[in-house]
Coordinates of C-alpha atoms in Angstrom, one line a residue:
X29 CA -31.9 19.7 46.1
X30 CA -33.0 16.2 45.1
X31 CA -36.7 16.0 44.6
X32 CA -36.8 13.2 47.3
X33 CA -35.1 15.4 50.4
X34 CA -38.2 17.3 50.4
X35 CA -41.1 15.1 49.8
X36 CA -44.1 15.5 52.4
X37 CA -47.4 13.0 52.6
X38 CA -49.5 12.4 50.0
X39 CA -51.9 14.7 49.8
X40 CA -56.1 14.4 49.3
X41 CA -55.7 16.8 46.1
X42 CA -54.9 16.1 42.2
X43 CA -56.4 14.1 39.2
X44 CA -56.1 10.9 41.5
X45 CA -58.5 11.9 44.5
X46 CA -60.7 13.2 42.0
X47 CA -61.4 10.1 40.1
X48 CA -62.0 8.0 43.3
X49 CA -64.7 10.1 43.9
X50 CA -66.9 8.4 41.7
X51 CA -66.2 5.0 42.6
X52 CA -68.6 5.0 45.7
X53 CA -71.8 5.9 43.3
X54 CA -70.5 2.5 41.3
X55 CA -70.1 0.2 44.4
X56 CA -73.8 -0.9 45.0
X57 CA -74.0 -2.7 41.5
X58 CA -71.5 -5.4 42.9
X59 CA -72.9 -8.9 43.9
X60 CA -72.0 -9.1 47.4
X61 CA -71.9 -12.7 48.8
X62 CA -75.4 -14.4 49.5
X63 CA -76.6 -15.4 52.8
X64 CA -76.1 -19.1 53.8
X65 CA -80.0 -18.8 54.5
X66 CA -82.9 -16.8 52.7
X67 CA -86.2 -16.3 54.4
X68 CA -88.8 -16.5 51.2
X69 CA -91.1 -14.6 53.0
X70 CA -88.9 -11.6 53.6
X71 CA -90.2 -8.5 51.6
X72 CA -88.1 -7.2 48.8
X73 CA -86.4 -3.7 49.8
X74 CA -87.7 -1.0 48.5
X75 CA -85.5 0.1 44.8
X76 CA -87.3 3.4 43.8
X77 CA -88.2 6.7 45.6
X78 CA -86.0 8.6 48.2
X79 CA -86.5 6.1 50.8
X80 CA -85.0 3.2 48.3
X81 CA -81.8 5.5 47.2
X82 CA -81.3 5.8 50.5
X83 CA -81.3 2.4 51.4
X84 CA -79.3 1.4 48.9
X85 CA -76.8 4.7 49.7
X86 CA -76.9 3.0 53.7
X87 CA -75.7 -0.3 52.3
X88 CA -72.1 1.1 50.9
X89 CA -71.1 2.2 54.4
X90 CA -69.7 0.2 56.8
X91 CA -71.4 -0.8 59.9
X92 CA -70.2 -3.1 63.2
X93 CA -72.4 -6.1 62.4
X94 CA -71.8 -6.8 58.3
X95 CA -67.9 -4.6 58.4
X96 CA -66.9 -4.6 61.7
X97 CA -63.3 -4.5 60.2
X98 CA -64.0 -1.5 58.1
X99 CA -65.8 0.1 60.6
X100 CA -64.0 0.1 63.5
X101 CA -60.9 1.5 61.1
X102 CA -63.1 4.0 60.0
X103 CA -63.7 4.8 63.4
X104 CA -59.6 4.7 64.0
X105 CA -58.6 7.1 61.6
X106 CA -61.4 9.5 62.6
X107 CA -60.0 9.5 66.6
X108 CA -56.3 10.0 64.9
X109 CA -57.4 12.5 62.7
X110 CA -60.1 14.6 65.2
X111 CA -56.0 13.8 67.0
X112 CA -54.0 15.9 64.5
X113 CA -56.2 18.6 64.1
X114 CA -56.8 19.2 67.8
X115 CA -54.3 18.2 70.1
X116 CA -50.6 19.3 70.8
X117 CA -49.0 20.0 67.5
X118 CA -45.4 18.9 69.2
X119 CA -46.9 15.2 69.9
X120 CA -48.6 15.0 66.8
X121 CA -45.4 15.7 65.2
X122 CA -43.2 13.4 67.0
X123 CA -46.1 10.7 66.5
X124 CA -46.0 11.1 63.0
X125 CA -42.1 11.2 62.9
X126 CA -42.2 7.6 64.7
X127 CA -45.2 6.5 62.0
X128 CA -43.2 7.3 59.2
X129 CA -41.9 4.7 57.0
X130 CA -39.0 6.3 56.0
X131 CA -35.8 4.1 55.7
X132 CA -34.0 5.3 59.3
X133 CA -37.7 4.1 60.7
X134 CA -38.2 1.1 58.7
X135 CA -34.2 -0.4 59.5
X136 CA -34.1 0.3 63.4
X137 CA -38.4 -0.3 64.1
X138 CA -39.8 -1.7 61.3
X139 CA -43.2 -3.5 62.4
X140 CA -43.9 0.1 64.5
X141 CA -43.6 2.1 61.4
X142 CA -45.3 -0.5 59.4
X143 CA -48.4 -0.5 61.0
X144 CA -48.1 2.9 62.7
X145 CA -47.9 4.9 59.9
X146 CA -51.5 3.3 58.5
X147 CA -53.1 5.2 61.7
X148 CA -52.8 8.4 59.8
X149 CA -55.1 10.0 57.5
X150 CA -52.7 12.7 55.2
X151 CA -55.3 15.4 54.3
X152 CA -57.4 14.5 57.0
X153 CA -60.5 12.6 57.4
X154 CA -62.5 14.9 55.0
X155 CA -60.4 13.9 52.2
X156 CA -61.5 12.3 49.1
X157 CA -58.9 10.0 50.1
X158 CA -60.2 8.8 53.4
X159 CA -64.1 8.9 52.5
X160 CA -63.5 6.7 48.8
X161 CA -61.5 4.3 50.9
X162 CA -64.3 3.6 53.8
X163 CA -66.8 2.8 50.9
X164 CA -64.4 0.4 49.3
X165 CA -62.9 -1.4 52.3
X166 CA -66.3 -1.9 53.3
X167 CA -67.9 -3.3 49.8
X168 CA -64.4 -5.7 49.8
X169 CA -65.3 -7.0 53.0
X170 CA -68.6 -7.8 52.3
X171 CA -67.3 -9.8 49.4
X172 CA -64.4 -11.4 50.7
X173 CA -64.7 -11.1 54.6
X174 CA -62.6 -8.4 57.3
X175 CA -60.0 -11.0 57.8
X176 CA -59.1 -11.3 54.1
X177 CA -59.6 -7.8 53.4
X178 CA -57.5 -6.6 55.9
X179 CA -54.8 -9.1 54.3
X180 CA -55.4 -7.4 51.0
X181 CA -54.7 -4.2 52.8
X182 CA -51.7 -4.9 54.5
X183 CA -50.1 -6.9 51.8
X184 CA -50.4 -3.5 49.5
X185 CA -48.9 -1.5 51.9
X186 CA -46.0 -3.2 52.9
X187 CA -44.7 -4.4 49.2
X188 CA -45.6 -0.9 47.8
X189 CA -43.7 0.9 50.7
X190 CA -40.7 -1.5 50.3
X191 CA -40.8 -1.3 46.3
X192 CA -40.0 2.4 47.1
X193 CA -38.1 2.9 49.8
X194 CA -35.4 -0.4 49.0
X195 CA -34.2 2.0 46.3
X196 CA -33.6 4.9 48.3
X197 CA -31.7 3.0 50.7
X198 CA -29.7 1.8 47.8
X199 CA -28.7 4.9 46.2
X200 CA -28.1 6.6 49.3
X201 CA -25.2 3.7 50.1
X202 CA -24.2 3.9 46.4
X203 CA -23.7 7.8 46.7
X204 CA -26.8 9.2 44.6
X205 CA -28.3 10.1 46.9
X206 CA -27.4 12.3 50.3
X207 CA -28.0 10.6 53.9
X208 CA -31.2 12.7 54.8
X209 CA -33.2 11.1 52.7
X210 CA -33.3 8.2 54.8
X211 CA -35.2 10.9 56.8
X212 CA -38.7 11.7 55.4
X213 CA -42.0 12.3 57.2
X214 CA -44.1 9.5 55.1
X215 CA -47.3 8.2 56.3
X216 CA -51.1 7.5 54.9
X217 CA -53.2 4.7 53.7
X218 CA -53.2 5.5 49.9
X219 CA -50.7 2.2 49.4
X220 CA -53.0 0.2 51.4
X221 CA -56.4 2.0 49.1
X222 CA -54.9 1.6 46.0
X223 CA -54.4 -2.0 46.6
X224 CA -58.1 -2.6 47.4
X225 CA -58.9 -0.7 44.6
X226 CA -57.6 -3.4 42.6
X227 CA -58.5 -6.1 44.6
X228 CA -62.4 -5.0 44.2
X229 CA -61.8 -3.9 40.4
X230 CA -61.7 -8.4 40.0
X231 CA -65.5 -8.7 41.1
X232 CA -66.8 -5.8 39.0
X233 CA -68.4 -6.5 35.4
X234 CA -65.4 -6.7 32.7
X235 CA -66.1 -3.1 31.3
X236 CA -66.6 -1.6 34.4
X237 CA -63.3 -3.8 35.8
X238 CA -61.5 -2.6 32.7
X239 CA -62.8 0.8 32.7
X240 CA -61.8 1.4 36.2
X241 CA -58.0 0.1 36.0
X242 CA -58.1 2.1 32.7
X243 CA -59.0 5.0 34.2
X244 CA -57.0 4.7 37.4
X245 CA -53.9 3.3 35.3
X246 CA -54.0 6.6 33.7
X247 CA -54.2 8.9 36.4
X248 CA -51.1 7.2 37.7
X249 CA -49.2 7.7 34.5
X250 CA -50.2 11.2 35.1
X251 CA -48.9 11.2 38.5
X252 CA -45.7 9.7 37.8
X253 CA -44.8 12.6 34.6
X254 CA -45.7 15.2 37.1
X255 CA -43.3 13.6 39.7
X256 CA -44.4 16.1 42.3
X257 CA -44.0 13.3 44.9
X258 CA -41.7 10.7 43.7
X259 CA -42.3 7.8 46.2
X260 CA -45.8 8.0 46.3
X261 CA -45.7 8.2 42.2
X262 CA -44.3 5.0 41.8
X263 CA -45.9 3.3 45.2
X264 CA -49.4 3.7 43.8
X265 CA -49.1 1.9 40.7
X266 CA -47.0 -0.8 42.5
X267 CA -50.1 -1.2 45.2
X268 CA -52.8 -1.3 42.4
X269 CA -50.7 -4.7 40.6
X270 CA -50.8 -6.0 44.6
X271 CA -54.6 -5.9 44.3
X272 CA -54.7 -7.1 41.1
X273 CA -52.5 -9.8 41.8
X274 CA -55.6 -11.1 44.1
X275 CA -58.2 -11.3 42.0
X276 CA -57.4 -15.3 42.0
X277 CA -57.7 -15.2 45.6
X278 CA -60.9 -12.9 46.2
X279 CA -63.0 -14.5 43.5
X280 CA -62.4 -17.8 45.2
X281 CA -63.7 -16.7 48.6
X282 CA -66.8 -14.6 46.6
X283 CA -67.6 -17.7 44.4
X284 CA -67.4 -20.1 47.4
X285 CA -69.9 -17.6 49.7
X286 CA -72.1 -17.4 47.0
X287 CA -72.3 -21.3 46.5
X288 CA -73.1 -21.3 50.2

């Protein structure tokens, strides 16, 4: 059976998820954008003790007044995944089945399975997966804005889920591959992360820009020998060149907020 007939959702486990784990702890040493206005007298925060870790820890998340965009996801996938765990496994599954960006999905309702299958957490909410990508959408945001980032975001996931499902349609009309793998159960945001992943990467430091895409570039190599889930293997790396593409774009919007 060809590996692709039986792929499922990315999952929150492997060398990948592993690696994003760390990128939260490096999040708080990027300039975010300065504030049109700067009250001289305002006391400097506090930088050492418990109390000033976990101020600084507070900043990374995303909150409804500086993130609303990366917030009120955040608070999206958690309702859709508190969803999957707890209510009707029938209408979860035929939800998921209408998310999915399979080929049959993507030729007959393409904008529903586009933006549907981003409502969906594979691994749950828990996963390294979810929790590296609320710190990141929310310290892009802060940079770059929620209109913006959520452009970043989309644009990943739409051009790395074509790059990989194009081909499938291809070879299953030139006879490589058999009709039901036009059928798949495909969903999750890890396009969409990887692609703000490499957005982000072009307002770090250069060696902790370099390190980062190193590190990540890697990981994806390994992912794509392994070949445990062929779509995703290739989509990854194609949603990490999206971001990077941006950097142009993002350091124009950072630059001109910090001129401000």
């Amino acid at each position: 059976m060809h590996p692709l007939e039986t792929r499922r959702p990315a999952t929150a486990e492997g060398p990948l998820s592993t690696a994003l784990d760390a990128i939260p702890a490096q999040l708080d040493a990027i300039p975010a954008q300065r504030p049109k206005r700067e009250s001289a007298t305002a006391p400097a925060p506090s930088t050492s003790g418990i109390r000033g870790r976990l101020t600084r820890a507070a900043r990374l998340l995303p909150s409804p007044t500086s993130t609303p965009f990366a917030f009120g996801y955040a608070v999206l996938l958690l309702a859709t995944s508190i969803y999957t765990e707890c209510g009707d496994p029938d209408t979860v599954d035929t939800l998921l089945q209408a998310s999915s960006t399979d080929v049959a999905h993507l030729s007959t309702t393409p904008v529903l399975a586009i933006f549907g299958s981003a409502l969906w957490i594979a691994g749950g909410i828990a996963s390294p997966y979810a929790v590296v990508f609320i710190f990141v959408l929310a310290a892009l945001e802060r940079r770059i804005g929620g209109r913006r980032t959520a452009g970043v975001f989309l644009l990943g996931h739409v051009v790395a889920t074509l790059a990989t499902e194009i081909p499938v349609a291809l070879s299953v009309l030139a006879g490589h591959l058999p009709e039901s793998s036009l059928h798949r159960l495909d969903y999750g945001i890890s396009f969409g992360l990887m692609a703000t992943v490499g957005a982000l990467t072009g307002l770090l430091t250069p060696l902790f820009r370099w390190t980062t895409l190193a590190v990540v570039g890697a990981l994806l190599v390994d992912d794509l020998v392994d070949m445990v889930e062929p779509l995703a293997a290739w989509g990854h790396p194609v949603a990490l060149l999206v971001g990077v593409a941006c950097w142009p774009a993002v350091r124009r919007v950072r630059n001109a907020g910090a001129a401000g």
